[in-house]
Coordinates of C-alpha atoms and ligand atoms in Angstrom, one line a residue:
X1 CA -7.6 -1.6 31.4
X2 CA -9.8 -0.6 29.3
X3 CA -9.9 -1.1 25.5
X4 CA -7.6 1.0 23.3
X5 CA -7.8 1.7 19.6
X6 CA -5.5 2.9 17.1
X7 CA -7.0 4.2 13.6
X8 CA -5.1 4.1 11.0
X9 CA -5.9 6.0 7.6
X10 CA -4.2 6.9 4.4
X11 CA -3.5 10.3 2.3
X12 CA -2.2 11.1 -1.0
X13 CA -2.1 7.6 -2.6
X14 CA -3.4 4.0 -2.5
X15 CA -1.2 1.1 -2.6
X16 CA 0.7 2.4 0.0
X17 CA 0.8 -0.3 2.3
X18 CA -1.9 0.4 4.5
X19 CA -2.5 -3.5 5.3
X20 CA 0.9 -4.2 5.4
X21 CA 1.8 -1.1 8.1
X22 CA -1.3 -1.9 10.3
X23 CA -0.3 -5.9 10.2
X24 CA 3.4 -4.4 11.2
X25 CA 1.9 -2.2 14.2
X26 CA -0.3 -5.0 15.2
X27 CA 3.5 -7.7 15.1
X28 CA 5.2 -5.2 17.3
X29 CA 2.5 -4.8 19.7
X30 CA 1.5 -8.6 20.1
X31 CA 3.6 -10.0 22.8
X32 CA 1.4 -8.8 25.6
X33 CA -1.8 -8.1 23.9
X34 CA -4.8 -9.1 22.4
X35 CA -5.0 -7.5 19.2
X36 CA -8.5 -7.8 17.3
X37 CA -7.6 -5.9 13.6
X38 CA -11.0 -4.6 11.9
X39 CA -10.8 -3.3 8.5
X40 CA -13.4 -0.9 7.0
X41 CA -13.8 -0.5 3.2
X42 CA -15.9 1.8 1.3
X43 CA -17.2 -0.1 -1.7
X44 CA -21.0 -1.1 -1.8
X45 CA -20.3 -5.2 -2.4
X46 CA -21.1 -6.9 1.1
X47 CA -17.6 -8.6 0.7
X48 CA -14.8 -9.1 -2.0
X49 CA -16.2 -12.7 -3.0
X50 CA -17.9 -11.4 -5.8
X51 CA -15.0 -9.3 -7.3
X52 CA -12.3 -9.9 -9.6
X53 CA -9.2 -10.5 -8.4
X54 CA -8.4 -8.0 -11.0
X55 CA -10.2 -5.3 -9.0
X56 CA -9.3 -5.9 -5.5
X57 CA -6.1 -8.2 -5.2
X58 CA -7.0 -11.5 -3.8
X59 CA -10.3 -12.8 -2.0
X60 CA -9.2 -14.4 1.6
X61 CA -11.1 -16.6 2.8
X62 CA -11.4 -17.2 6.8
X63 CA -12.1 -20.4 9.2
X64 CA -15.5 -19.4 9.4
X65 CA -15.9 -19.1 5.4
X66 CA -15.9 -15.2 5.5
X67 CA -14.5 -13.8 2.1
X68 CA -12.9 -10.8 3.1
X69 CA -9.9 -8.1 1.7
X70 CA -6.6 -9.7 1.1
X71 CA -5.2 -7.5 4.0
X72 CA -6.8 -10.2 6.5
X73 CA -4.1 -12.2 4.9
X74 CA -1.2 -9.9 6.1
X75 CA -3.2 -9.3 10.1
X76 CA -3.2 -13.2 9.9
X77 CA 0.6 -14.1 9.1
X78 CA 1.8 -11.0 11.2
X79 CA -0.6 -11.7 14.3
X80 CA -0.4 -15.4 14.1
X81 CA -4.2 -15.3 14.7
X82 CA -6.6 -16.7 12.9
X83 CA -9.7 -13.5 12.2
X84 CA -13.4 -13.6 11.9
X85 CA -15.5 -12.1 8.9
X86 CA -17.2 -9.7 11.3
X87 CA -13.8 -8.3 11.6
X88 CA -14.0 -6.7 7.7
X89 CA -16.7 -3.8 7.7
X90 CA -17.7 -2.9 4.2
X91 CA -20.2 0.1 3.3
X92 CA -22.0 -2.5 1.5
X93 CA -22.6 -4.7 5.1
X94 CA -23.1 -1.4 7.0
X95 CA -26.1 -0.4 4.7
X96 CA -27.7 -3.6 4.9
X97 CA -28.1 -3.2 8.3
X98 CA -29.6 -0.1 8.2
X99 CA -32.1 -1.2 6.0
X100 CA -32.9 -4.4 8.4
X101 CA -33.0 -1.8 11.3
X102 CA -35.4 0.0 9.1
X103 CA -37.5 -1.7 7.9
X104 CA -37.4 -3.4 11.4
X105 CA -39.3 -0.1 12.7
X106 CA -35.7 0.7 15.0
X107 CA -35.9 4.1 13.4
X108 CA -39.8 4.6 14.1
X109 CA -40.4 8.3 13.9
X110 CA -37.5 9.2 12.6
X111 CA -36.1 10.4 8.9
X112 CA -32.6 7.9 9.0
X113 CA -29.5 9.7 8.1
X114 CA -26.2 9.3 7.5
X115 CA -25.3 11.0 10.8
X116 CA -26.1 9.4 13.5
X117 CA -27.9 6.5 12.0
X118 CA -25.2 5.1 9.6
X119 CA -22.1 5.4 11.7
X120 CA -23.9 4.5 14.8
X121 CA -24.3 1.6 13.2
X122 CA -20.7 1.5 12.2
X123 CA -19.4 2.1 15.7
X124 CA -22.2 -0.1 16.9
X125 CA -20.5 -2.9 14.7
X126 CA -17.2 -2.6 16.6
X127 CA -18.3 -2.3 19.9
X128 CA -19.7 -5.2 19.7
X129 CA -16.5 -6.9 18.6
X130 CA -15.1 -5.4 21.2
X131 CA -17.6 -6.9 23.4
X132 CA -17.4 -10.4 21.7
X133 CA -13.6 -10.2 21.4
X134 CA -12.7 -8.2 24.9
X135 CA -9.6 -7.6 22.9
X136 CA -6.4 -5.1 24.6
X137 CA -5.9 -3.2 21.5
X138 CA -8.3 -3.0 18.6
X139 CA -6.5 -1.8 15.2
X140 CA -9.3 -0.3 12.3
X141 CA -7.9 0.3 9.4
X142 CA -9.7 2.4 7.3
X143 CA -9.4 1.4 3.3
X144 CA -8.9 4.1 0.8
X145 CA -7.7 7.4 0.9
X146 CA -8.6 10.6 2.9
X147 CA -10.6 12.3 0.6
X148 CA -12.6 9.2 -1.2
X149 CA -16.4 10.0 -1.4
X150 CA -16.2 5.8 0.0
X151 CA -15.0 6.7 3.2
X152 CA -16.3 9.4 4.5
X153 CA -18.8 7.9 7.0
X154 CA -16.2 5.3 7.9
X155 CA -14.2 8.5 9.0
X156 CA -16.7 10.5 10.5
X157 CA -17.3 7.6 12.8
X158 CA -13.6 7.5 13.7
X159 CA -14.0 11.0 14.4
X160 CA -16.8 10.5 16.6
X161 CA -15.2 7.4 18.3
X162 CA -13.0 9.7 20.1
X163 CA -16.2 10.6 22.7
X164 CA -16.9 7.0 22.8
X165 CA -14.2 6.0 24.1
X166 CA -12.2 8.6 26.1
X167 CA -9.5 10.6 24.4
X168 CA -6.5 9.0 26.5
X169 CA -7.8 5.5 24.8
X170 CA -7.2 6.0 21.0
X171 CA -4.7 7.3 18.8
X172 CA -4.7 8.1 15.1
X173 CA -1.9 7.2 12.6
X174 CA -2.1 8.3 9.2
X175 CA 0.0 6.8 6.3
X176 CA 1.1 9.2 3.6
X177 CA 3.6 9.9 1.1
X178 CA 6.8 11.6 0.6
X179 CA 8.0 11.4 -3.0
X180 CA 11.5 12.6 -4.0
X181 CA 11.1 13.6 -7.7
X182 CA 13.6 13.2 -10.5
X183 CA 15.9 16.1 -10.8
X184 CA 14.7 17.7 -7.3
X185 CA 16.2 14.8 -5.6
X186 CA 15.0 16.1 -2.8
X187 CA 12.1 14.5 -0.1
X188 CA 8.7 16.7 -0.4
X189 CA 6.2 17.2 2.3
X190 CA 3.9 19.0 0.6
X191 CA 1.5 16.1 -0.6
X192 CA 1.7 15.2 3.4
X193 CA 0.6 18.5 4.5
X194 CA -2.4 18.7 2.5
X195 CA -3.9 14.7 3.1
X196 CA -3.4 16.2 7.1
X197 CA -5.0 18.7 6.0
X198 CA -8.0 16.5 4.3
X199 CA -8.2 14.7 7.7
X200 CA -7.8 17.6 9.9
X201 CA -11.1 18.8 7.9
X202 CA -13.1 15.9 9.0
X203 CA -11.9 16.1 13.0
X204 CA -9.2 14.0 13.2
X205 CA -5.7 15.4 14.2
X206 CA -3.6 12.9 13.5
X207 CA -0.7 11.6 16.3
X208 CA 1.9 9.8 14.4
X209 CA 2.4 10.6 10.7
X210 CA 3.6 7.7 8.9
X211 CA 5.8 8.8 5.7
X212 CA 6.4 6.2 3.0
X213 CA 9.5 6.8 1.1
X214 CA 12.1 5.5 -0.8
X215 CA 14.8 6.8 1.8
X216 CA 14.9 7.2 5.9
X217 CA 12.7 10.4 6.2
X218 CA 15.5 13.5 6.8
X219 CA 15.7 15.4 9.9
X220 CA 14.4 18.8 7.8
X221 CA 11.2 16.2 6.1
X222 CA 10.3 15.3 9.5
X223 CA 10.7 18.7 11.2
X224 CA 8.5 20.1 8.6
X225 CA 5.9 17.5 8.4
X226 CA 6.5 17.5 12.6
X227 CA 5.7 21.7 11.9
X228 CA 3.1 21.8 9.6
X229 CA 0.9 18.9 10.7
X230 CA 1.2 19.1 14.7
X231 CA 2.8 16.5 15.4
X232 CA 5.6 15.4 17.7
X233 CA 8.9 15.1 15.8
X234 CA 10.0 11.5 16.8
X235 CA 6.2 10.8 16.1
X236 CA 6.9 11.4 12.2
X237 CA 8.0 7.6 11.1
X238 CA 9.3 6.3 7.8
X239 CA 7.3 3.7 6.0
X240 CA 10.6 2.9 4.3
X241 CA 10.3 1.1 0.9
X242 CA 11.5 -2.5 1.3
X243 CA 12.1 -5.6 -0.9
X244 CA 10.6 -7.6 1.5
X245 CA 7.5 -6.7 3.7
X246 CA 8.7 -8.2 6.4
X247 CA 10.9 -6.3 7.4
X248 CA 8.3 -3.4 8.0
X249 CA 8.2 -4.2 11.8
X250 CA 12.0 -3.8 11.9
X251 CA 11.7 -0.8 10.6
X252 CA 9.6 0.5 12.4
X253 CA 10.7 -0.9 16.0
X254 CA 14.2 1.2 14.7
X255 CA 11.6 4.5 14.2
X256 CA 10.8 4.2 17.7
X257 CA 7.0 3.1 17.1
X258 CA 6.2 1.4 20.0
X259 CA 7.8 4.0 22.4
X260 CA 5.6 6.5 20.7
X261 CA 2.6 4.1 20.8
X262 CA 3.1 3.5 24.7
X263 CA 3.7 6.8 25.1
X264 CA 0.3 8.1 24.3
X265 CA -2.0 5.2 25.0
X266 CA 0.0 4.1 27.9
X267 CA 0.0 0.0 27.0
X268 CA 3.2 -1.3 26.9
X269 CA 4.3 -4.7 24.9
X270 CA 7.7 -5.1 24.5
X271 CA 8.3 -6.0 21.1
X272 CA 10.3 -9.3 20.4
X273 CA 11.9 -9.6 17.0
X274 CA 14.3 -12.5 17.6
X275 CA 12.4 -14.6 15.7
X276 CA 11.1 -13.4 13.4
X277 CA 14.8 -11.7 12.8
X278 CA 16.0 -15.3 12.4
X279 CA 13.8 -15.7 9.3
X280 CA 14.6 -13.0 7.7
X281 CA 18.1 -13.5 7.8
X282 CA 17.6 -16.6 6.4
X283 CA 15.6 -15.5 3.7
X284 CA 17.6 -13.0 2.8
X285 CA 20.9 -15.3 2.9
X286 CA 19.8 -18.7 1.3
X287 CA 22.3 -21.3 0.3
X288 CA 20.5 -22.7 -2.4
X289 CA 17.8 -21.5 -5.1
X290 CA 14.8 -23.1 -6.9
X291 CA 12.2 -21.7 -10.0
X292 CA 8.9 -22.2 -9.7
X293 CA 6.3 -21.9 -12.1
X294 CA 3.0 -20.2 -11.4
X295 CA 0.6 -20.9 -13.8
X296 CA -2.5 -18.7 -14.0
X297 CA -4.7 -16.1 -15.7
X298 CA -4.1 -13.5 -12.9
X299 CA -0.3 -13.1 -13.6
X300 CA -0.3 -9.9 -14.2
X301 CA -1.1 -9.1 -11.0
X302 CA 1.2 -10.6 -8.2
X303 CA -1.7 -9.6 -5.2
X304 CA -3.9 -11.7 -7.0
X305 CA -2.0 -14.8 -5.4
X306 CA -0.5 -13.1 -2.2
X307 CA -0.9 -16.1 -0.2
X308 CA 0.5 -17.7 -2.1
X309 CA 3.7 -15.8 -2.8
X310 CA 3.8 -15.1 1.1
X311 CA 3.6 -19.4 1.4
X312 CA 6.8 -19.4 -0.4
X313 CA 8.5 -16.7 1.6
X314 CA 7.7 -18.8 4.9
X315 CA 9.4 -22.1 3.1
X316 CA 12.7 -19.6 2.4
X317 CA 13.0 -18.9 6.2
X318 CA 12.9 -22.5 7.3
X319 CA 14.6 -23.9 4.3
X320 CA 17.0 -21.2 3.9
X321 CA 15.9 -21.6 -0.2
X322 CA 15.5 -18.9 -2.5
X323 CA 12.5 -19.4 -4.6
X324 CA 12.2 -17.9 -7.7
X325 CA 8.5 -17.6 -9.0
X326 CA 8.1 -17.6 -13.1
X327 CA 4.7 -16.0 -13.7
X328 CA 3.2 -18.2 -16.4
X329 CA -0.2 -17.0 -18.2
X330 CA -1.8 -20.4 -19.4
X331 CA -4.3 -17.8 -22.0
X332 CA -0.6 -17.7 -24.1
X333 CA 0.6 -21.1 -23.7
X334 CA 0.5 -22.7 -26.7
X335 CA 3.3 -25.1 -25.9
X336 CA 5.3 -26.0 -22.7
X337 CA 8.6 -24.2 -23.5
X338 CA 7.8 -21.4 -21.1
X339 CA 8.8 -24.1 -18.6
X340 CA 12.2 -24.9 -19.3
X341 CA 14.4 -25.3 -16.5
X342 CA 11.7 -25.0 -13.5
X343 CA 12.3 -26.8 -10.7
X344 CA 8.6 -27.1 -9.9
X345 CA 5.0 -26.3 -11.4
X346 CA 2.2 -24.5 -9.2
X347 CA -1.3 -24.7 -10.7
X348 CA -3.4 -22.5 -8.2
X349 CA -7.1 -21.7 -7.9
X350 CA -9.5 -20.0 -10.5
X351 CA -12.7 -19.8 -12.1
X352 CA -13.8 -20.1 -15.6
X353 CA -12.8 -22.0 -18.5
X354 CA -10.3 -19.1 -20.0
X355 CA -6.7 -20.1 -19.8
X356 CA -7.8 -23.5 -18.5
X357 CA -6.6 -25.6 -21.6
X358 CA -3.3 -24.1 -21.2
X359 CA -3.2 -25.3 -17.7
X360 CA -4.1 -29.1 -18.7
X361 CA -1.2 -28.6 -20.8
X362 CA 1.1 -27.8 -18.3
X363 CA -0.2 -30.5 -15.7
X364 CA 0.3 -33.0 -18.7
X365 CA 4.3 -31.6 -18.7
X366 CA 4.4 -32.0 -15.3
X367 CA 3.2 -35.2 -14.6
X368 CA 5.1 -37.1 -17.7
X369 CA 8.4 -35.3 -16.8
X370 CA 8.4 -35.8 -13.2
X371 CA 8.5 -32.3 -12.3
X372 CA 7.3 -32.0 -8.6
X373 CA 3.6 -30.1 -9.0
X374 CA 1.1 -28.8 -6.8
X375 CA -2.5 -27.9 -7.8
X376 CA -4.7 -26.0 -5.5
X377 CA -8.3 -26.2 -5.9
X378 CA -9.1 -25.3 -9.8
X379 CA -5.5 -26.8 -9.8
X380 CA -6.9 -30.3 -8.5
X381 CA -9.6 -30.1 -10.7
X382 CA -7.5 -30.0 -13.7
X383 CA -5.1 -32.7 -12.8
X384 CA -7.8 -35.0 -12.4
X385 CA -9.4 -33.8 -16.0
X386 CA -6.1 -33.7 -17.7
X387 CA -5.3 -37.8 -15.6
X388 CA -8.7 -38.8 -17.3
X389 CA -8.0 -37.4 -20.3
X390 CA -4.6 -38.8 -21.2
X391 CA -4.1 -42.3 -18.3
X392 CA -7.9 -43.4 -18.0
X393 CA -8.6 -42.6 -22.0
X394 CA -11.9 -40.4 -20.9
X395 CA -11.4 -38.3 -24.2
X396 CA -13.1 -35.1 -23.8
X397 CA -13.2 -35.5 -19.9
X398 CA -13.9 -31.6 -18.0
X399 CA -15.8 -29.8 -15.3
X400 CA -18.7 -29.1 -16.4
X401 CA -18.1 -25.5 -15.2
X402 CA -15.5 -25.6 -18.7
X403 CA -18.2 -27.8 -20.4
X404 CA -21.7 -28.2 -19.8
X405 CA -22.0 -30.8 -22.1
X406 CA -18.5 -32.6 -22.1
X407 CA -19.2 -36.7 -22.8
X408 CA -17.4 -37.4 -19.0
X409 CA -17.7 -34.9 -16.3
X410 CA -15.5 -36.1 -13.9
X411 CA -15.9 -32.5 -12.2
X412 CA -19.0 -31.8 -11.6
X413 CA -21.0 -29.2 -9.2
X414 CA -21.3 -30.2 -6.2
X415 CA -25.1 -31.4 -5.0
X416 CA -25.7 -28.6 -3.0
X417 CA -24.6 -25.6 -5.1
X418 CA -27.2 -27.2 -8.0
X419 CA -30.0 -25.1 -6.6
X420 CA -28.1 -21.6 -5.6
X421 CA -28.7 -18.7 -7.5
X422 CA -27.5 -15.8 -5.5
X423 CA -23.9 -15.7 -5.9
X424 CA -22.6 -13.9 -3.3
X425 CA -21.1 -15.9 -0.1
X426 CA -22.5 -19.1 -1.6
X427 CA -19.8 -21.2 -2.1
X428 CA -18.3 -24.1 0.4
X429 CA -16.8 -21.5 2.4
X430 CA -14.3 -21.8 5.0
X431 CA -12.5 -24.6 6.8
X432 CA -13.0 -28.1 6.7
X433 CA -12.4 -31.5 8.1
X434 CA -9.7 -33.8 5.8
X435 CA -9.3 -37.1 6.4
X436 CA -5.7 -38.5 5.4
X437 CA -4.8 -41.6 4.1
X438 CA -2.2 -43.2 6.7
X439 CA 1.1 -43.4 4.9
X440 CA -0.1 -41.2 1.9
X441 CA 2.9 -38.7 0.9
X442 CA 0.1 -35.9 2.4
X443 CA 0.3 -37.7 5.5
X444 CA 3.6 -37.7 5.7
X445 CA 3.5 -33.8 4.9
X446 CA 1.0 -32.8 7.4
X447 CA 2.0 -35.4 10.4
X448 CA -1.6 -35.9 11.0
X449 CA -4.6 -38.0 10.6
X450 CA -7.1 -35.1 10.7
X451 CA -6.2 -31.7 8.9
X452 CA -8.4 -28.2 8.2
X453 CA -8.2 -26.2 5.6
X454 CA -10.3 -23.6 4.3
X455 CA -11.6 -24.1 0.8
X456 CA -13.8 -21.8 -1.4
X457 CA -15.3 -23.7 -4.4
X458 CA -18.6 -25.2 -6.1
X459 CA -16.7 -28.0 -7.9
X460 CA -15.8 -31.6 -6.8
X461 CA -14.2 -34.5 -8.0
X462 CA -17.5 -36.5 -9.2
X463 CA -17.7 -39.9 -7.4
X464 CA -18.8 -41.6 -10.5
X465 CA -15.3 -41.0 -11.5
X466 CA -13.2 -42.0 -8.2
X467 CA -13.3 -46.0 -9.3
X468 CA -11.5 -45.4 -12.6
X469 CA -9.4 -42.8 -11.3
X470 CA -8.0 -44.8 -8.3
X471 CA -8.0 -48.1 -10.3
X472 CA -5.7 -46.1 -13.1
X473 CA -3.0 -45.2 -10.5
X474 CA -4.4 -42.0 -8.6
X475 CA -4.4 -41.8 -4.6
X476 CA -7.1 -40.3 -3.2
X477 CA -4.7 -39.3 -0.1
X478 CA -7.2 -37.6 1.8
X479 CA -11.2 -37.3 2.0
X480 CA -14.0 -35.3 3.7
X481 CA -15.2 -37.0 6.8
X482 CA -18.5 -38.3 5.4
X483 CA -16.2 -39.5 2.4
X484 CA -17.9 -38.2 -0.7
X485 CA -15.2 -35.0 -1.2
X486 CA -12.3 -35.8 -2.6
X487 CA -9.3 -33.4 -0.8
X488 CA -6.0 -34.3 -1.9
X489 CA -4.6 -36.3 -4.3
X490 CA -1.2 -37.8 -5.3
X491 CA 0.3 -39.8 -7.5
X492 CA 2.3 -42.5 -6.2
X493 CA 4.5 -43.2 -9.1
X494 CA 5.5 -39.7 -9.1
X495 CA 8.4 -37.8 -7.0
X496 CA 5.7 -35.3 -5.9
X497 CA 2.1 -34.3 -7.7
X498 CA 0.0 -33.1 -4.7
X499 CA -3.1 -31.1 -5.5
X500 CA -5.8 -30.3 -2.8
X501 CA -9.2 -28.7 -3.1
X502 CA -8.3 -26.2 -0.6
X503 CA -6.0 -23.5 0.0
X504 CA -3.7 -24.5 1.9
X505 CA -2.1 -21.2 1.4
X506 CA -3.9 -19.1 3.6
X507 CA -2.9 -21.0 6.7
X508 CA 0.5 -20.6 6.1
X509 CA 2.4 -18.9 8.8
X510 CA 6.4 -17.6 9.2
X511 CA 6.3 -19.8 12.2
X512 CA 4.4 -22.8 10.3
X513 CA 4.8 -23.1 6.7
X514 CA 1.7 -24.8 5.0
X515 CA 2.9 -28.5 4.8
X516 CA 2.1 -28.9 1.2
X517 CA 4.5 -25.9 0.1
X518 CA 6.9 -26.7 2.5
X519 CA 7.1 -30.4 0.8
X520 CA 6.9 -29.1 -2.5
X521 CA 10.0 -26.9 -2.2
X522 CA 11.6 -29.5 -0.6
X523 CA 10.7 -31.7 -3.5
X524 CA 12.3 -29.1 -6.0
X525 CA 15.2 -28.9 -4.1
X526 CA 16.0 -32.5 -4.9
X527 CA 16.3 -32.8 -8.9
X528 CA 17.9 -36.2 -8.4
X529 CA 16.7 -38.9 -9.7
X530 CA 14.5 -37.0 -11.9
Ligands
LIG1 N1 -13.8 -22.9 -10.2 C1 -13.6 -24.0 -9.3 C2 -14.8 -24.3 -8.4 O1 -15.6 -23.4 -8.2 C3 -12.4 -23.8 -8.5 C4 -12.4 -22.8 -7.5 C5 -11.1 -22.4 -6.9 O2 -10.1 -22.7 -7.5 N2 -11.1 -21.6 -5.9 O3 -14.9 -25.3 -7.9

């Protein structure tokens, strides 16, 4: 059989769902395929690692230390795959290859264009995933919105593709909008009709229109949409609005999705929901419930921790726990009352020394008052600071990221990020080897002697520190293989302070929570003895 594609774009507005829709097509479709999901984004940085979480949500980082868009996140948990960085296309990657194939002499002769030269390259890019890959089904989504000055070559090449690849092999879905405004009350097509419109422009007819709404689409929305954009009826689907996003594929398989998918590209996958069914029902019917406090400088902005938020879902479907997350900016604390009644304390990764004070603080509460906590990267770093600080009496101790010139750096760079001055894709990227300290609560956690997990950071514990800190009462419960990186770290004494260098978030799976979470909730389901 040969390869089939499905490209999937989005009209009218962002922050529609996009990721979360082709994550849901890609769930539905998985049982008998190989799915490879590439994602193509306009901007001109060669990946998100060098953008504030601010800008663009969170940066996920993959096994192989890609930084990529936080929508790998969503192809990962709903695929249950684990993706490759070639897999996210950005217009900053695509033009540094042209340039290498220029100033390589490829183009010898020639004036290089936009068309063929730039999305030849882009098709060239996925073809040769496909070759690599040999996947069943590839899934591009395209980022931003028909209409962005960003994507048009990315779209113009998913024009083209068509050609390529035979008609009868792709199929084009495009996510829209239907609005039903205050006082009309009433579901509107128009903004649909003109993004197809917008496409339709550039050469691609969409298949299946995808509406997002706050209601089932109605028989009249779909027969106009069905009408006006050329489209099959049953192939106009609401992208209903939901509480949880996992219940996008059941929403879906009840719009008759896959039917229509089969229909025109002639694979068939049965979908199988039982499981995943299963989880939902339990996170939607928990018989307990738990607070947690989150405590960052990106709370404003709940995509800025996605993984983490998603980490917490998975725990609530095995542990049939709701957890409440309390969003905690640590640039306002001034002191810990913001944490009253919190079952548990979640430091998580970061960069820079704003809000990082405020954090100490909160580690400092957490430790003395036994409230289970769990640091994550930054949040390991901290712990350790804010342990030297207050049990080992190292006054002033800090990163030197914080403080060049603090009196005890007991985080430090690490050796081979002293010399790097490009910033991009420099950090220690991706996963790595753990070594676990037999009978360490971590060990316990994870079941194993051996773990990966994928880290992105230029900061380590520094081992001119490690003496003091083990000999004051801190377990080094896990190390990197050649046993210089500290990984994880616990305190014995303690009900549960965990904090790793990685992030174990971005493993975490439905079917597998990430072992630290899952023992953290755990841990804040038990208040006794606290
Ligand atoms: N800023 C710290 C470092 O670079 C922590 C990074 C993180 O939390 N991801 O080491």
């Amino acid at each position: 059989m040969p390869t089939k594609y499905i490209i999937v774009t989005g009209g009218v507005l962002s922050g529609l769902g996009k990721g979360i829709a082709v994550a849901s097509i890609g769930h539905l479709l998985s049982s008998r395929l190989k799915i490879i999901p590439i994602k193509c984004d306009g901007y001109l940085n060669v990946d998100p690692g060098t953008m504030n979480p601010f800008e663009h949500g969170e940066v996920f980082v993959l096994d192989d230390g890609g930084e990529v868009d936080m929508d790998f996140g969503h192809y990962e948990r709903f695929l249950g795959i684990s993706c490759k960085s070639k897999w996210n296309l950005t217009m900053g990657k695509v033009f540094e290859m042209v340039r290498q194939k220029e100033r390589r002499g490829d183009y010898l002769g020639k004036t290089v264009q936009y068309i063929p030269h730039v999305t030849d390259v882009i098709k060239g890019h996925i073809f040769e995933v496909v070759r690599e890959e040999r996947p069943d089904l590839v899934l591009v989504e395209i980022g931003g919105t028909v209409g962005d000055i960003e994507n048009e070559l990315f779209l113009e090449a998913m024009r083209q593709m068509k050609e390529d690849v035979g008609r009868g092999n792709i199929l084009y879905i495009h996510l829209t909008y239907v609005p039903i405004p205050y006082g009309v009350n009433e579901q509107k097509s128009k903004p649909t009709q003109q993004s197809v419109n917008l496409l339709k422009q550039r050469g691609i007819f969409p298949d299946i229109i995808i509406g997002r709404c706050s209601e089932f689409l109605t028989q009249e929305v779909r027969a106009k949409i069905s009408n006006f954009c050329d489209v099959e009826p049953e192939a106009v689907i609401t992208g209903l609005d939901v509480e949880d996003i996992y219940e996008i594929p059941l929403i879906f398989e009840r719009e008759g999705l896959p039917e229509i998918i089969h229909k025109k590209l002639n694979i068939y996958s049965p979908p199988d929901l039982r499981k995943w069914k299963k989880y939902l029902e339990n996170i939607n019917n928990p018989s307990g419930e738990i607070t947690v406090a989150i405590c960052g400088k990106y709370t404003k902005l709940a995509d800025s921790y996605a993984s983490i938020v998603e980490s917490f879902n998975h725990c609530s479907a095995h542990l049939k726990c709701k957890v409440n997350l309390r969003w905690i900016e640590t640039t306002d604390v001034e002191d810990t009352s913001a944490l009253q009644g919190v079952d548990g304390i979640l430091v998580p990764g970061g960069f820079g020394v704003r809000g990082t004070e405020g954090k100490i603080q909160v580690i400092r509460h957490a430790r003395e008052n036994h409230i289970p906590f769990l640091g994550l990267c930054l949040g390991l770093q901290l712990s350790v600071i804010e342990f030297a600080r207050n049990v080992c009496g190292l006054e002033g101790a800090n990163s030197t990221e914080m403080d060049p010139d603090t009196p005890h750096p007991v985080i430090d760079i690490l050796p081979e990020q002293r010399n790097i001055k490009e910033k991009g894709g420099t950090m220690r990227l991706g996963a790595y080897k753990a070594i676990l300290k037999e009978g360490s609560l971590v060990h316990k956690l994870y079941g194993k002697k051996e773990v990966y997990e994928r880290h992105r950071h230029r900061y380590e514990v520094n081992p001119d520190y490690h003496q003091i800190l083990q000999e004051k009462g801190m377990l080094f419960s896990g190390i990197s293989e050649d046993g210089r990186l500290v990984e994880f770290i616990e305190l014995p004494e303690h009900p549960f302070f965990v904090a790793t260098q990685a992030h174990p978030e971005l493993k975490s799976r439905m079917e597998k929570p990430a072992p630290l979470f899952f023992g953290f909730v755990k841990a804040c389901m038990e208040p006794a003895g606290r």
